[in-house]
GROMACS .gro file of N, CA and C in nm:
model
  372
    1UNK      N    1  -3.883   0.856  -3.801
    1UNK     CA    2  -3.731   0.863  -3.716
    1UNK      C    3  -3.691   0.949  -3.809
    2UNK      N    4  -3.528   1.065  -3.778
    2UNK     CA    5  -3.445   1.135  -3.794
    2UNK      C    6  -3.321   0.984  -3.841
    3UNK      N    7  -3.260   1.108  -3.942
    3UNK     CA    8  -3.046   0.979  -3.941
    3UNK      C    9  -3.018   1.107  -3.991
    4UNK      N   10  -2.904   1.113  -3.994
    4UNK     CA   11  -2.788   1.179  -4.010
    4UNK      C   12  -2.791   1.206  -4.168
    5UNK      N   13  -2.778   1.194  -4.297
    5UNK     CA   14  -2.656   1.190  -4.416
    5UNK      C   15  -2.504   1.162  -4.407
    6UNK      N   16  -2.510   1.064  -4.352
    6UNK     CA   17  -2.378   1.005  -4.344
    6UNK      C   18  -2.277   1.055  -4.453
    7UNK      N   19  -2.359   1.068  -4.526
    7UNK     CA   20  -2.289   1.058  -4.702
    7UNK      C   21  -2.162   1.171  -4.719
    8UNK      N   22  -2.251   1.331  -4.691
    8UNK     CA   23  -2.146   1.378  -4.698
    8UNK      C   24  -2.062   1.466  -4.658
    9UNK      N   25  -2.065   1.356  -4.533
    9UNK     CA   26  -1.914   1.426  -4.495
    9UNK      C   27  -1.827   1.319  -4.476
   10UNK      N   28  -1.823   1.222  -4.569
   10UNK     CA   29  -1.669   1.123  -4.519
   10UNK      C   30  -1.722   0.999  -4.401
   11UNK      N   31  -1.925   1.031  -4.412
   11UNK     CA   32  -1.907   0.939  -4.294
   11UNK      C   33  -1.952   1.039  -4.151
   12UNK      N   34  -1.937   1.099  -4.137
   12UNK     CA   35  -1.894   1.105  -4.040
   12UNK      C   36  -1.974   1.312  -4.014
   13UNK      N   37  -2.069   1.303  -3.942
   13UNK     CA   38  -2.152   1.423  -3.883
   13UNK      C   39  -2.098   1.518  -3.746
   14UNK      N   40  -2.107   1.625  -3.780
   14UNK     CA   41  -2.031   1.667  -3.627
   14UNK      C   42  -2.206   1.636  -3.532
   15UNK      N   43  -2.163   1.641  -3.366
   15UNK     CA   44  -2.258   1.673  -3.326
   15UNK      C   45  -2.212   1.684  -3.169
   16UNK      N   46  -2.348   1.844  -3.132
   16UNK     CA   47  -2.267   1.888  -3.038
   16UNK      C   48  -2.379   1.847  -2.883
   17UNK      N   49  -2.282   1.800  -2.818
   17UNK     CA   50  -2.254   1.722  -2.651
   17UNK      C   51  -2.318   1.883  -2.605
   18UNK      N   52  -2.498   1.921  -2.571
   18UNK     CA   53  -2.531   2.012  -2.411
   18UNK      C   54  -2.668   2.032  -2.324
   19UNK      N   55  -2.584   2.020  -2.249
   19UNK     CA   56  -2.699   1.999  -2.090
   19UNK      C   57  -2.850   2.065  -2.027
   20UNK      N   58  -2.909   1.952  -2.131
   20UNK     CA   59  -3.069   2.032  -2.124
   20UNK      C   60  -3.103   2.050  -2.048
   21UNK      N   61  -3.057   2.043  -1.892
   21UNK     CA   62  -3.076   2.106  -1.822
   21UNK      C   63  -3.048   2.290  -1.844
   22UNK      N   64  -2.938   2.319  -1.911
   22UNK     CA   65  -2.930   2.475  -1.843
   22UNK      C   66  -2.857   2.519  -1.978
   23UNK      N   67  -2.893   2.424  -2.127
   23UNK     CA   68  -2.791   2.532  -2.289
   23UNK      C   69  -2.675   2.494  -2.284
   24UNK      N   70  -2.537   2.475  -2.151
   24UNK     CA   71  -2.449   2.465  -2.159
   24UNK      C   72  -2.402   2.336  -2.257
   25UNK      N   73  -2.288   2.394  -2.393
   25UNK     CA   74  -2.224   2.366  -2.474
   25UNK      C   75  -2.150   2.237  -2.373
   26UNK      N   76  -2.191   2.152  -2.358
   26UNK     CA   77  -2.075   2.049  -2.301
   26UNK      C   78  -1.937   2.028  -2.437
   27UNK      N   79  -1.968   1.976  -2.513
   27UNK     CA   80  -1.855   1.976  -2.627
   27UNK      C   81  -1.913   1.930  -2.739
   28UNK      N   82  -1.781   1.867  -2.856
   28UNK     CA   83  -1.845   1.889  -2.964
   28UNK      C   84  -1.685   1.746  -2.997
   29UNK      N   85  -1.801   1.658  -3.076
   29UNK     CA   86  -1.686   1.534  -3.140
   29UNK      C   87  -1.791   1.521  -3.301
   30UNK      N   88  -1.769   1.355  -3.310
   30UNK     CA   89  -1.864   1.339  -3.439
   30UNK      C   90  -1.897   1.157  -3.454
   31UNK      N   91  -1.934   1.164  -3.547
   31UNK     CA   92  -2.025   1.064  -3.489
   31UNK      C   93  -2.055   1.017  -3.650
   32UNK      N   94  -2.001   0.876  -3.655
   32UNK     CA   95  -2.090   0.757  -3.833
   32UNK      C   96  -2.143   0.705  -3.764
   33UNK      N   97  -2.180   0.597  -3.847
   33UNK     CA   98  -2.320   0.600  -3.839
   33UNK      C   99  -2.310   0.438  -3.747
   34UNK      N  100  -2.207   0.434  -3.742
   34UNK     CA  101  -2.223   0.318  -3.580
   34UNK      C  102  -2.243   0.387  -3.457
   35UNK      N  103  -2.124   0.502  -3.419
   35UNK     CA  104  -2.177   0.541  -3.319
   35UNK      C  105  -2.337   0.581  -3.229
   36UNK      N  106  -2.421   0.629  -3.412
   36UNK     CA  107  -2.516   0.699  -3.415
   36UNK      C  108  -2.654   0.594  -3.344
   37UNK      N  109  -2.608   0.415  -3.460
   37UNK     CA  110  -2.692   0.346  -3.400
   37UNK      C  111  -2.646   0.291  -3.227
   38UNK      N  112  -2.563   0.328  -3.288
   38UNK     CA  113  -2.518   0.259  -3.091
   38UNK      C  114  -2.598   0.312  -2.997
   39UNK      N  115  -2.602   0.494  -3.009
   39UNK     CA  116  -2.650   0.629  -2.951
   39UNK      C  117  -2.808   0.597  -2.880
   40UNK      N  118  -2.889   0.499  -3.003
   40UNK     CA  119  -3.044   0.538  -3.005
   40UNK      C  120  -3.003   0.423  -2.977
   41UNK      N  121  -2.914   0.284  -2.957
   41UNK     CA  122  -3.021   0.180  -2.909
   41UNK      C  123  -2.940   0.170  -2.741
   42UNK      N  124  -2.886   0.233  -2.718
   42UNK     CA  125  -2.837   0.206  -2.578
   42UNK      C  126  -2.899   0.355  -2.465
   43UNK      N  127  -2.891   0.447  -2.549
   43UNK     CA  128  -2.930   0.541  -2.446
   43UNK      C  129  -2.815   0.610  -2.413
   44UNK      N  130  -2.656   0.683  -2.413
   44UNK     CA  131  -2.612   0.673  -2.406
   44UNK      C  132  -2.507   0.744  -2.542
   45UNK      N  133  -2.462   0.804  -2.467
   45UNK     CA  134  -2.405   0.955  -2.619
   45UNK      C  135  -2.220   0.794  -2.666
   46UNK      N  136  -2.285   0.770  -2.794
   46UNK     CA  137  -2.146   0.728  -2.875
   46UNK      C  138  -2.097   0.829  -3.022
   47UNK      N  139  -1.958   0.795  -2.992
   47UNK     CA  140  -1.879   0.927  -3.067
   47UNK      C  141  -1.811   0.800  -3.154
   48UNK      N  142  -1.744   0.878  -3.282
   48UNK     CA  143  -1.635   0.810  -3.356
   48UNK      C  144  -1.545   0.896  -3.337
   49UNK      N  145  -1.414   0.810  -3.267
   49UNK     CA  146  -1.239   0.869  -3.198
   49UNK      C  147  -1.200   0.928  -3.376
   50UNK      N  148  -1.156   1.058  -3.416
   50UNK     CA  149  -1.115   1.064  -3.557
   50UNK      C  150  -0.944   0.963  -3.512
   51UNK      N  151  -0.888   0.992  -3.370
   51UNK     CA  152  -0.787   0.975  -3.363
   51UNK      C  153  -0.734   0.829  -3.359
   52UNK      N  154  -0.822   0.801  -3.309
   52UNK     CA  155  -0.798   0.643  -3.204
   52UNK      C  156  -0.872   0.578  -3.342
   53UNK      N  157  -0.924   0.654  -3.483
   53UNK     CA  158  -1.003   0.511  -3.537
   53UNK      C  159  -1.117   0.432  -3.493
   54UNK      N  160  -1.204   0.441  -3.442
   54UNK     CA  161  -1.212   0.370  -3.331
   54UNK      C  162  -1.370   0.469  -3.354
   55UNK      N  163  -1.472   0.323  -3.262
   55UNK     CA  164  -1.654   0.352  -3.128
   55UNK      C  165  -1.576   0.407  -3.023
   56UNK      N  166  -1.635   0.519  -2.986
   56UNK     CA  167  -1.623   0.527  -2.841
   56UNK      C  168  -1.700   0.564  -2.723
   57UNK      N  169  -1.766   0.533  -2.647
   57UNK     CA  170  -1.836   0.461  -2.570
   57UNK      C  171  -1.814   0.634  -2.504
   58UNK      N  172  -1.880   0.738  -2.485
   58UNK     CA  173  -1.833   0.850  -2.407
   58UNK      C  174  -1.904   0.827  -2.223
   59UNK      N  175  -1.732   0.836  -2.167
   59UNK     CA  176  -1.768   0.782  -2.045
   59UNK      C  177  -1.672   0.611  -1.968
   60UNK      N  178  -1.712   0.604  -2.114
   60UNK     CA  179  -1.625   0.435  -2.108
   60UNK      C  180  -1.571   0.379  -2.003
   61UNK      N  181  -1.424   0.475  -1.988
   61UNK     CA  182  -1.305   0.499  -1.895
   61UNK      C  183  -1.365   0.531  -1.787
   62UNK      N  184  -1.399   0.659  -1.796
   62UNK     CA  185  -1.385   0.723  -1.680
   62UNK      C  186  -1.533   0.754  -1.543
   63UNK      N  187  -1.624   0.694  -1.620
   63UNK     CA  188  -1.758   0.668  -1.569
   63UNK      C  189  -1.822   0.764  -1.593
   64UNK      N  190  -1.845   0.909  -1.692
   64UNK     CA  191  -1.848   1.073  -1.694
   64UNK      C  192  -1.919   1.041  -1.841
   65UNK      N  193  -2.057   0.921  -1.818
   65UNK     CA  194  -2.129   0.896  -1.989
   65UNK      C  195  -2.254   1.004  -1.990
   66UNK      N  196  -2.278   1.025  -2.125
   66UNK     CA  197  -2.384   1.124  -2.131
   66UNK      C  198  -2.558   1.061  -2.132
   67UNK      N  199  -2.655   1.108  -2.092
   67UNK     CA  200  -2.763   1.055  -2.168
   67UNK      C  201  -2.846   1.076  -2.230
   68UNK      N  202  -2.911   1.013  -2.299
   68UNK     CA  203  -2.961   1.104  -2.401
   68UNK      C  204  -3.167   1.129  -2.423
   69UNK      N  205  -3.186   1.312  -2.335
   69UNK     CA  206  -3.241   1.291  -2.348
   69UNK      C  207  -3.325   1.327  -2.487
   70UNK      N  208  -3.258   1.455  -2.591
   70UNK     CA  209  -3.306   1.467  -2.635
   70UNK      C  210  -3.166   1.491  -2.778
   71UNK      N  211  -3.270   1.444  -2.959
   71UNK     CA  212  -3.174   1.492  -3.025
   71UNK      C  213  -3.208   1.591  -3.151
   72UNK      N  214  -3.161   1.655  -3.204
   72UNK     CA  215  -3.184   1.726  -3.240
   72UNK      C  216  -3.081   1.733  -3.408
   73UNK      N  217  -3.190   1.741  -3.522
   73UNK     CA  218  -3.039   1.778  -3.647
   73UNK      C  219  -3.095   1.910  -3.695
   74UNK      N  220  -2.999   1.892  -3.799
   74UNK     CA  221  -2.993   2.056  -3.829
   74UNK      C  222  -3.085   2.074  -3.992
   75UNK      N  223  -3.155   2.110  -4.072
   75UNK     CA  224  -3.203   2.140  -4.199
   75UNK      C  225  -3.071   2.056  -4.283
   76UNK      N  226  -3.002   2.025  -4.362
   76UNK     CA  227  -2.909   1.967  -4.409
   76UNK      C  228  -2.911   1.860  -4.349
   77UNK      N  229  -2.922   1.797  -4.202
   77UNK     CA  230  -2.883   1.650  -4.185
   77UNK      C  231  -2.795   1.622  -4.179
   78UNK      N  232  -2.679   1.735  -4.131
   78UNK     CA  233  -2.539   1.670  -4.124
   78UNK      C  234  -2.527   1.735  -4.035
   79UNK      N  235  -2.546   1.762  -3.935
   79UNK     CA  236  -2.508   1.818  -3.798
   79UNK      C  237  -2.574   1.744  -3.642
   80UNK      N  238  -2.579   1.724  -3.569
   80UNK     CA  239  -2.699   1.617  -3.436
   80UNK      C  240  -2.594   1.768  -3.334
   81UNK      N  241  -2.740   1.839  -3.264
   81UNK     CA  242  -2.735   1.869  -3.125
   81UNK      C  243  -2.818   1.747  -3.038
   82UNK      N  244  -2.639   1.651  -2.925
   82UNK     CA  245  -2.733   1.571  -2.843
   82UNK      C  246  -2.807   1.699  -2.689
   83UNK      N  247  -2.900   1.635  -2.655
   83UNK     CA  248  -2.878   1.730  -2.584
   83UNK      C  249  -2.926   1.673  -2.434
   84UNK      N  250  -2.794   1.582  -2.372
   84UNK     CA  251  -2.792   1.496  -2.292
   84UNK      C  252  -2.790   1.534  -2.162
   85UNK      N  253  -2.770   1.464  -2.054
   85UNK     CA  254  -2.796   1.515  -1.928
   85UNK      C  255  -2.628   1.427  -1.858
   86UNK      N  256  -2.510   1.472  -1.774
   86UNK     CA  257  -2.388   1.470  -1.835
   86UNK      C  258  -2.354   1.450  -1.683
   87UNK      N  259  -2.358   1.282  -1.701
   87UNK     CA  260  -2.348   1.202  -1.545
   87UNK      C  261  -2.175   1.231  -1.465
   88UNK      N  262  -2.114   1.199  -1.348
   88UNK     CA  263  -2.055   1.266  -1.349
   88UNK      C  264  -1.972   1.364  -1.300
   89UNK      N  265  -2.042   1.480  -1.370
   89UNK     CA  266  -2.008   1.549  -1.442
   89UNK      C  267  -1.889   1.653  -1.509
   90UNK      N  268  -1.853   1.542  -1.525
   90UNK     CA  269  -1.690   1.656  -1.708
   90UNK      C  270  -1.829   1.564  -1.795
   91UNK      N  271  -1.692   1.737  -1.907
   91UNK     CA  272  -1.762   1.624  -2.010
   91UNK      C  273  -1.618   1.637  -2.072
   92UNK      N  274  -1.550   1.663  -2.043
   92UNK     CA  275  -1.405   1.747  -2.135
   92UNK      C  276  -1.258   1.593  -2.055
   93UNK      N  277  -1.252   1.579  -2.099
   93UNK     CA  278  -1.186   1.468  -2.061
   93UNK      C  279  -0.992   1.534  -2.005
   94UNK      N  280  -0.966   1.676  -2.051
   94UNK     CA  281  -0.885   1.693  -1.976
   94UNK      C  282  -0.916   1.704  -1.763
   95UNK      N  283  -1.077   1.718  -1.763
   95UNK     CA  284  -1.093   1.730  -1.622
   95UNK      C  285  -1.232   1.853  -1.620
   96UNK      N  286  -1.270   1.870  -1.697
   96UNK     CA  287  -1.352   2.018  -1.694
   96UNK      C  288  -1.460   1.980  -1.750
   97UNK      N  289  -1.588   2.104  -1.662
   97UNK     CA  290  -1.723   2.016  -1.674
   97UNK      C  291  -1.677   2.024  -1.837
   98UNK      N  292  -1.645   2.168  -1.907
   98UNK     CA  293  -1.740   2.170  -2.086
   98UNK      C  294  -1.584   2.169  -2.145
   99UNK      N  295  -1.555   2.127  -2.218
   99UNK     CA  296  -1.451   2.140  -2.329
   99UNK      C  297  -1.447   2.313  -2.349
  100UNK      N  298  -1.553   2.326  -2.363
  100UNK     CA  299  -1.482   2.506  -2.366
  100UNK      C  300  -1.514   2.558  -2.218
  101UNK      N  301  -1.325   2.533  -2.199
  101UNK     CA  302  -1.367   2.525  -2.044
  101UNK      C  303  -1.254   2.700  -2.011
  102UNK      N  304  -1.207   2.714  -2.176
  102UNK     CA  305  -1.178   2.902  -2.211
  102UNK      C  306  -1.240   2.994  -2.294
  103UNK      N  307  -1.186   3.119  -2.158
  103UNK     CA  308  -1.288   3.148  -2.349
  103UNK      C  309  -1.247   3.357  -2.301
  104UNK      N  310  -1.258   3.419  -2.449
  104UNK     CA  311  -1.158   3.518  -2.427
  104UNK      C  312  -1.249   3.658  -2.460
  105UNK      N  313  -1.219   3.798  -2.359
  105UNK     CA  314  -1.378   3.844  -2.283
  105UNK      C  315  -1.232   3.956  -2.227
  106UNK      N  316  -1.335   4.102  -2.309
  106UNK     CA  317  -1.248   4.202  -2.273
  106UNK      C  318  -1.055   4.173  -2.281
  107UNK      N  319  -1.061   4.154  -2.383
  107UNK     CA  320  -0.872   4.087  -2.367
  107UNK      C  321  -0.810   4.022  -2.346
  108UNK      N  322  -0.888   3.939  -2.240
  108UNK     CA  323  -0.830   3.843  -2.138
  108UNK      C  324  -0.889   3.742  -2.148
  109UNK      N  325  -0.841   3.580  -2.118
  109UNK     CA  326  -0.815   3.475  -2.164
  109UNK      C  327  -0.786   3.434  -1.984
  110UNK      N  328  -0.937   3.305  -1.987
  110UNK     CA  329  -0.948   3.289  -1.911
  110UNK      C  330  -1.049   3.185  -1.841
  111UNK      N  331  -0.992   3.096  -1.695
  111UNK     CA  332  -1.100   2.969  -1.748
  111UNK      C  333  -1.256   3.027  -1.698
  112UNK      N  334  -1.297   2.920  -1.752
  112UNK     CA  335  -1.445   2.972  -1.691
  112UNK      C  336  -1.627   2.820  -1.685
  113UNK      N  337  -1.528   2.756  -1.722
  113UNK     CA  338  -1.558   2.621  -1.640
  113UNK      C  339  -1.563   2.543  -1.588
  114UNK      N  340  -1.596   2.432  -1.417
  114UNK     CA  341  -1.474   2.456  -1.367
  114UNK      C  342  -1.427   2.304  -1.370
  115UNK      N  343  -1.321   2.250  -1.310
  115UNK     CA  344  -1.219   2.173  -1.295
  115UNK      C  345  -1.289   2.030  -1.148
  116UNK      N  346  -1.345   1.949  -1.276
  116UNK     CA  347  -1.425   1.852  -1.205
  116UNK      C  348  -1.363   1.779  -1.164
  117UNK      N  349  -1.193   1.662  -1.211
  117UNK     CA  350  -1.121   1.580  -1.202
  117UNK      C  351  -1.022   1.614  -1.230
  118UNK      N  352  -0.909   1.516  -1.165
  118UNK     CA  353  -0.755   1.536  -1.223
  118UNK      C  354  -0.746   1.449  -1.356
  119UNK      N  355  -0.736   1.454  -1.481
  119UNK     CA  356  -0.677   1.335  -1.557
  119UNK      C  357  -0.620   1.274  -1.519
  120UNK      N  358  -0.486   1.241  -1.493
  120UNK     CA  359  -0.410   1.236  -1.526
  120UNK      C  360  -0.444   1.118  -1.352
  121UNK      N  361  -0.541   1.093  -1.304
  121UNK     CA  362  -0.604   0.993  -1.119
  121UNK      C  363  -0.741   0.881  -1.267
  122UNK      N  364  -0.797   0.951  -1.367
  122UNK     CA  365  -0.911   0.857  -1.402
  122UNK      C  366  -0.811   0.798  -1.508
  123UNK      N  367  -0.690   0.844  -1.632
  123UNK     CA  368  -0.683   0.795  -1.696
  123UNK      C  369  -0.485   0.711  -1.653
  124UNK      N  370  -0.544   0.631  -1.633
  124UNK     CA  371  -0.398   0.524  -1.477
  124UNK      C  372  -0.332   0.454  -1.700
   0.00000   0.00000   0.00000
């Protein structure tokens, strides 16, 4: 079994969610031990919300959950990549497919990920 070293960074490790089928990076958040254990237990990704200081089931409100296909851990045991199936089409709380929905290319900023839902309608 693999397990991140939660002692290294005050109990949190970066967790990168990547689409298992396409390789697209969808988001980056943090996990603590509780989030890690809940993710393994349920097969759906849980994170630690630094702003709310609580466990966060991704998609618990919006329905846009993340089903775990596999988990990779780096050589230092302090960062994980979650290969996931994004349910509902959007990983970003702003309604985009990916939290990385903007890019700077050739001196121009543009949106590079589709808007899937209106957050004002989902988070009432």
